[in-house]
Amino acid sequence: MRVLGIETSCDETGVAVFERQRGVLAQTLHTQVDLHAVYGGVVPELASRDHIRLLPALIRQTLREAGLEVADLDAIAYTAGPGLAGALLVGASVAEAMALAAGLPAVAVHHLEGHLLSPLLSDAPPAFPFIALLVSGGHTQLMRVADVGDYELLGETLDDAAGEAFDKTAKVLGLSYPGGPQLAALAAHGEAGRFRLPRPMLHSGDLNFSFSGLKTAVLNVVSSPDWRSEYRTDLAADFQQAVVEVLTAKAVAALERERMGALVVAGGVGANRTLRARLDAAVVRLGARVHYPAPELCTDNGVMIAFAGAQRLMRGERPPADPAVRVRPRWPLAELVRPA
Ligand code: KG4
Ligand code: ZN
């Protein structure tokens, strides 16, 4: 089985071909970071237009690199949500139109399912069931994953997502968009401990998160009369430490509560080295294991969409025969069902 995957939910245009036997045959990715950087965040209309501009060429290039024609494919998978409505519509329209023209099934994939299944592509994949910590620019969730399509939401952020908190705090520290990786780089030169930042909801007794107060706390520090710009690295380190501590504590609590031996970390913030080191240490103490996607699969890409689509088809999902273009900008992951 060979599946073309198309990702256009936000500011990355990703295309890939996944084959059941041989794995990833080809992949292309274009990031719009430079396009949006001058505005300090993603501009939805510009994102849609850029997906339109590049998607057909990226599909041609990916097929060429895989040595395939459209007729060699068994299905086309695309991100149907959650994400920016206009951006999602570009991928959905192209995928549905291609599928209709070639007589192939089109599979609507949930973006977060793509993220959380991507560690299954590694050499030592986790076995079901496991706990997933999804930490991206738009989501912070702990899920109990019993199987493909069997997800139970255990806890989530009540306000900002972890990545969003990184990006907003980076802005406060004068870094450009997307600030998460830059803030992490700044923190590597600093030392945590100079500033006393809150650990929001650390002792809330549930598995929910809150990060907006942390950004405000950082803003208060830089607005105080004692603030000096040479403290930037230390403040970055303290912010990162606070986020990492809360994420780690809740992930460990989820593993203990659900009696699970494996934690899967997915989404852009999963690339954060301090988070990885903290999680590894804490989870080992429980006798459990942490699984990460390959670094290039942590941020948005077409591979995870092709892979998730293939998993669903292999488990018997039969996409609807009518070629309708439908997207779900808001789409709770726990609404998904097992393929049948
Ligand atoms: O999963 P992703 O690529 O896109 C979404 O679906 O949101 O995640 C992007 C988010 C951004 O907020 C970015 O700042 C954050 O992940 N991020 C990081 C790091 N790398 C990416 N945050 C902290 N440390 C990093 N190393
Ligand atoms: Zn994502």
GROMACS .gro file of N, CA and C in nm, residues 153-221:
model
  207
  153LEU      N    1  -0.908   1.174   2.618
  153LEU     CA    2  -0.843   1.296   2.667
  153LEU      C    3  -0.833   1.290   2.819
  154LEU      N    4  -0.711   1.298   2.873
  154LEU     CA    5  -0.692   1.292   3.017
  154LEU      C    6  -0.678   1.431   3.078
  155GLY      N    7  -0.624   1.524   2.999
  155GLY     CA    8  -0.606   1.660   3.048
  155GLY      C    9  -0.556   1.748   2.936
  156GLU      N   10  -0.578   1.879   2.950
  156GLU     CA   11  -0.532   1.971   2.845
  156GLU      C   12  -0.515   2.110   2.903
  157THR      N   13  -0.461   2.200   2.822
  157THR     CA   14  -0.440   2.335   2.872
  157THR      C   15  -0.573   2.410   2.878
  158LEU      N   16  -0.585   2.493   2.981
  158LEU     CA   17  -0.708   2.571   2.996
  158LEU      C   18  -0.696   2.705   2.926
  159ASP      N   19  -0.573   2.741   2.884
  159ASP     CA   20  -0.555   2.868   2.812
  159ASP      C   21  -0.452   2.851   2.700
  160ASP      N   22  -0.331   2.905   2.718
  160ASP     CA   23  -0.232   2.896   2.611
  160ASP      C   24  -0.175   2.755   2.599
  161ALA      N   25  -0.138   2.717   2.476
  161ALA     CA   26  -0.065   2.593   2.456
  161ALA      C   27   0.080   2.615   2.496
  162ALA      N   28   0.153   2.505   2.522
  162ALA     CA   29   0.293   2.518   2.565
  162ALA      C   30   0.376   2.592   2.460
  163GLY      N   31   0.357   2.556   2.332
  163GLY     CA   32   0.433   2.622   2.225
  163GLY      C   33   0.397   2.769   2.214
  164GLU      N   34   0.268   2.797   2.233
  164GLU     CA   35   0.220   2.935   2.228
  164GLU      C   36   0.284   3.016   2.341
  165ALA      N   37   0.296   2.954   2.460
  165ALA     CA   38   0.360   3.022   2.574
  165ALA      C   39   0.507   3.050   2.543
  166PHE      N   40   0.575   2.953   2.481
  166PHE     CA   41   0.714   2.974   2.439
  166PHE      C   42   0.721   3.091   2.340
  167ASP      N   43   0.632   3.090   2.240
  167ASP     CA   44   0.635   3.195   2.137
  167ASP      C   45   0.605   3.333   2.194
  168LYS      N   46   0.503   3.342   2.281
  168LYS     CA   47   0.465   3.472   2.338
  168LYS      C   48   0.574   3.525   2.431
  169THR      N   49   0.633   3.434   2.510
  169THR     CA   50   0.738   3.475   2.602
  169THR      C   51   0.863   3.517   2.524
  170ALA      N   52   0.888   3.447   2.415
  170ALA     CA   53   1.002   3.483   2.329
  170ALA      C   54   0.986   3.626   2.278
  171LYS      N   55   0.862   3.660   2.243
  171LYS     CA   56   0.832   3.795   2.193
  171LYS      C   57   0.862   3.898   2.301
  172VAL      N   58   0.820   3.867   2.426
  172VAL     CA   59   0.847   3.956   2.539
  172VAL      C   60   0.997   3.977   2.555
  173LEU      N   61   1.075   3.873   2.525
  173LEU     CA   62   1.221   3.882   2.539
  173LEU      C   63   1.287   3.938   2.413
  174GLY      N   64   1.204   3.985   2.319
  174GLY     CA   65   1.258   4.050   2.200
  174GLY      C   66   1.304   3.956   2.090
  175LEU      N   67   1.260   3.830   2.095
  175LEU     CA   68   1.299   3.735   1.991
  175LEU      C   69   1.194   3.734   1.881
  176SER      N   70   1.234   3.693   1.760
  176SER     CA   71   1.139   3.695   1.649
  176SER      C   72   1.062   3.563   1.641
  177TYR      N   73   0.955   3.563   1.563
  177TYR     CA   74   0.866   3.447   1.548
  177TYR      C   75   0.928   3.342   1.457
  178PRO      N   76   0.909   3.213   1.481
  178PRO     CA   77   0.852   3.153   1.601
  178PRO      C   78   0.960   3.142   1.707
  179GLY      N   79   0.930   3.194   1.824
  179GLY     CA   80   1.035   3.214   1.924
  179GLY      C   81   1.074   3.092   2.004
  180GLY      N   82   0.993   2.983   2.002
  180GLY     CA   83   1.021   2.866   2.085
  180GLY      C   84   1.165   2.817   2.077
  181PRO      N   85   1.210   2.781   1.956
  181PRO     CA   86   1.348   2.730   1.945
  181PRO      C   87   1.452   2.835   1.984
  182GLN      N   88   1.424   2.964   1.953
  182GLN     CA   89   1.520   3.071   1.988
  182GLN      C   90   1.526   3.092   2.139
  183LEU      N   91   1.408   3.082   2.204
  183LEU     CA   92   1.406   3.096   2.350
  183LEU      C   93   1.486   2.982   2.413
  184ALA      N   94   1.469   2.862   2.357
  184ALA     CA   95   1.543   2.746   2.409
  184ALA      C   96   1.693   2.768   2.391
  185ALA      N   97   1.733   2.826   2.279
  185ALA     CA   98   1.875   2.851   2.253
  185ALA      C   99   1.929   2.954   2.352
  186LEU      N  100   1.847   3.057   2.380
  186LEU     CA  101   1.886   3.161   2.476
  186LEU      C  102   1.901   3.100   2.616
  187ALA      N  103   1.806   3.014   2.651
  187ALA     CA  104   1.806   2.951   2.784
  187ALA      C  105   1.930   2.866   2.806
  188ALA      N  106   1.983   2.811   2.697
  188ALA     CA  107   2.102   2.724   2.708
  188ALA      C  108   2.224   2.804   2.758
  189HIS      N  109   2.220   2.939   2.738
  189HIS     CA  110   2.331   3.023   2.785
  189HIS      C  111   2.306   3.080   2.924
  190GLY      N  112   2.187   3.052   2.978
  190GLY     CA  113   2.155   3.107   3.109
  190GLY      C  114   2.146   2.999   3.216
  191GLU      N  115   2.114   3.043   3.337
  191GLU     CA  116   2.101   2.948   3.447
  191GLU      C  117   1.968   2.974   3.518
  192ALA      N  118   1.892   2.869   3.539
  192ALA     CA  119   1.765   2.885   3.607
  192ALA      C  120   1.789   2.909   3.755
  193GLY      N  121   1.700   2.986   3.820
  193GLY     CA  122   1.710   3.006   3.964
  193GLY      C  123   1.711   3.152   4.006
  194ARG      N  124   1.742   3.244   3.913
  194ARG     CA  125   1.747   3.385   3.950
  194ARG      C  126   1.606   3.440   3.976
  195PHE      N  127   1.510   3.394   3.897
  195PHE     CA  128   1.374   3.447   3.908
  195PHE      C  129   1.279   3.340   3.960
  196ARG      N  130   1.188   3.385   4.048
  196ARG     CA  131   1.092   3.288   4.100
  196ARG      C  132   0.964   3.293   4.018
  197LEU      N  133   0.953   3.206   3.922
  197LEU     CA  134   0.833   3.204   3.837
  197LEU      C  135   0.736   3.098   3.889
  198PRO      N  136   0.606   3.119   3.865
  198PRO     CA  137   0.508   3.020   3.915
  198PRO      C  138   0.518   2.887   3.840
  199ARG      N  139   0.463   2.783   3.901
  199ARG     CA  140   0.449   2.652   3.835
  199ARG      C  141   0.299   2.629   3.824
  200PRO      N  142   0.234   2.689   3.721
  200PRO     CA  143   0.087   2.689   3.719
  200PRO      C  144   0.026   2.549   3.723
  201MET      N  145  -0.067   2.530   3.812
  201MET     CA  146  -0.148   2.408   3.827
  201MET      C  147  -0.067   2.283   3.860
  202LEU      N  148   0.056   2.303   3.909
  202LEU     CA  149   0.141   2.187   3.942
  202LEU      C  150   0.071   2.097   4.042
  203HIS      N  151   0.001   2.157   4.138
  203HIS     CA  152  -0.065   2.077   4.241
  203HIS      C  153  -0.216   2.079   4.229
  204SER      N  154  -0.266   2.092   4.106
  204SER     CA  155  -0.411   2.103   4.086
  204SER      C  156  -0.482   1.969   4.108
  205GLY      N  157  -0.404   1.861   4.112
  205GLY     CA  158  -0.467   1.731   4.137
  205GLY      C  159  -0.530   1.669   4.013
  206ASP      N  160  -0.527   1.742   3.902
  206ASP     CA  161  -0.578   1.683   3.777
  206ASP      C  162  -0.466   1.689   3.672
  207LEU      N  163  -0.499   1.658   3.549
  207LEU     CA  164  -0.395   1.654   3.445
  207LEU      C  165  -0.406   1.772   3.350
  208ASN      N  166  -0.469   1.881   3.397
  208ASN     CA  167  -0.481   2.000   3.313
  208ASN      C  168  -0.362   2.094   3.332
  209PHE      N  169  -0.348   2.186   3.237
  209PHE     CA  170  -0.237   2.281   3.238
  209PHE      C  171  -0.290   2.424   3.223
  210SER      N  172  -0.204   2.520   3.258
  210SER     CA  173  -0.234   2.660   3.231
  210SER      C  174  -0.100   2.730   3.212
  211PHE      N  175  -0.084   2.802   3.103
  211PHE     CA  176   0.046   2.865   3.079
  211PHE      C  177   0.042   3.016   3.063
  212SER      N  178  -0.080   3.075   3.058
  212SER     CA  179  -0.085   3.217   3.027
  212SER      C  180  -0.028   3.302   3.142
  213GLY      N  181  -0.042   3.252   3.267
  213GLY     CA  182   0.009   3.327   3.382
  213GLY      C  183   0.160   3.335   3.382
  214LEU      N  184   0.222   3.235   3.324
  214LEU     CA  185   0.368   3.229   3.319
  214LEU      C  186   0.424   3.339   3.229
  215LYS      N  187   0.356   3.357   3.117
  215LYS     CA  188   0.395   3.463   3.024
  215LYS      C  189   0.380   3.599   3.091
  216THR      N  190   0.270   3.616   3.167
  216THR     CA  191   0.247   3.741   3.240
  216THR      C  192   0.355   3.763   3.345
  217ALA      N  193   0.395   3.654   3.413
  217ALA     CA  194   0.500   3.665   3.516
  217ALA      C  195   0.630   3.713   3.453
  218VAL      N  196   0.661   3.662   3.334
  218VAL     CA  197   0.783   3.704   3.263
  218VAL      C  198   0.773   3.851   3.225
  219LEU      N  199   0.654   3.891   3.179
  219LEU     CA  200   0.631   4.031   3.141
  219LEU      C  201   0.652   4.122   3.261
  220ASN      N  202   0.603   4.077   3.379
  220ASN     CA  203   0.621   4.156   3.501
  220ASN      C  204   0.768   4.172   3.537
  221VAL      N  205   0.847   4.066   3.516
  221VAL     CA  206   0.989   4.072   3.548
  221VAL      C  207   1.059   4.175   3.459
   0.00000   0.00000   0.00000
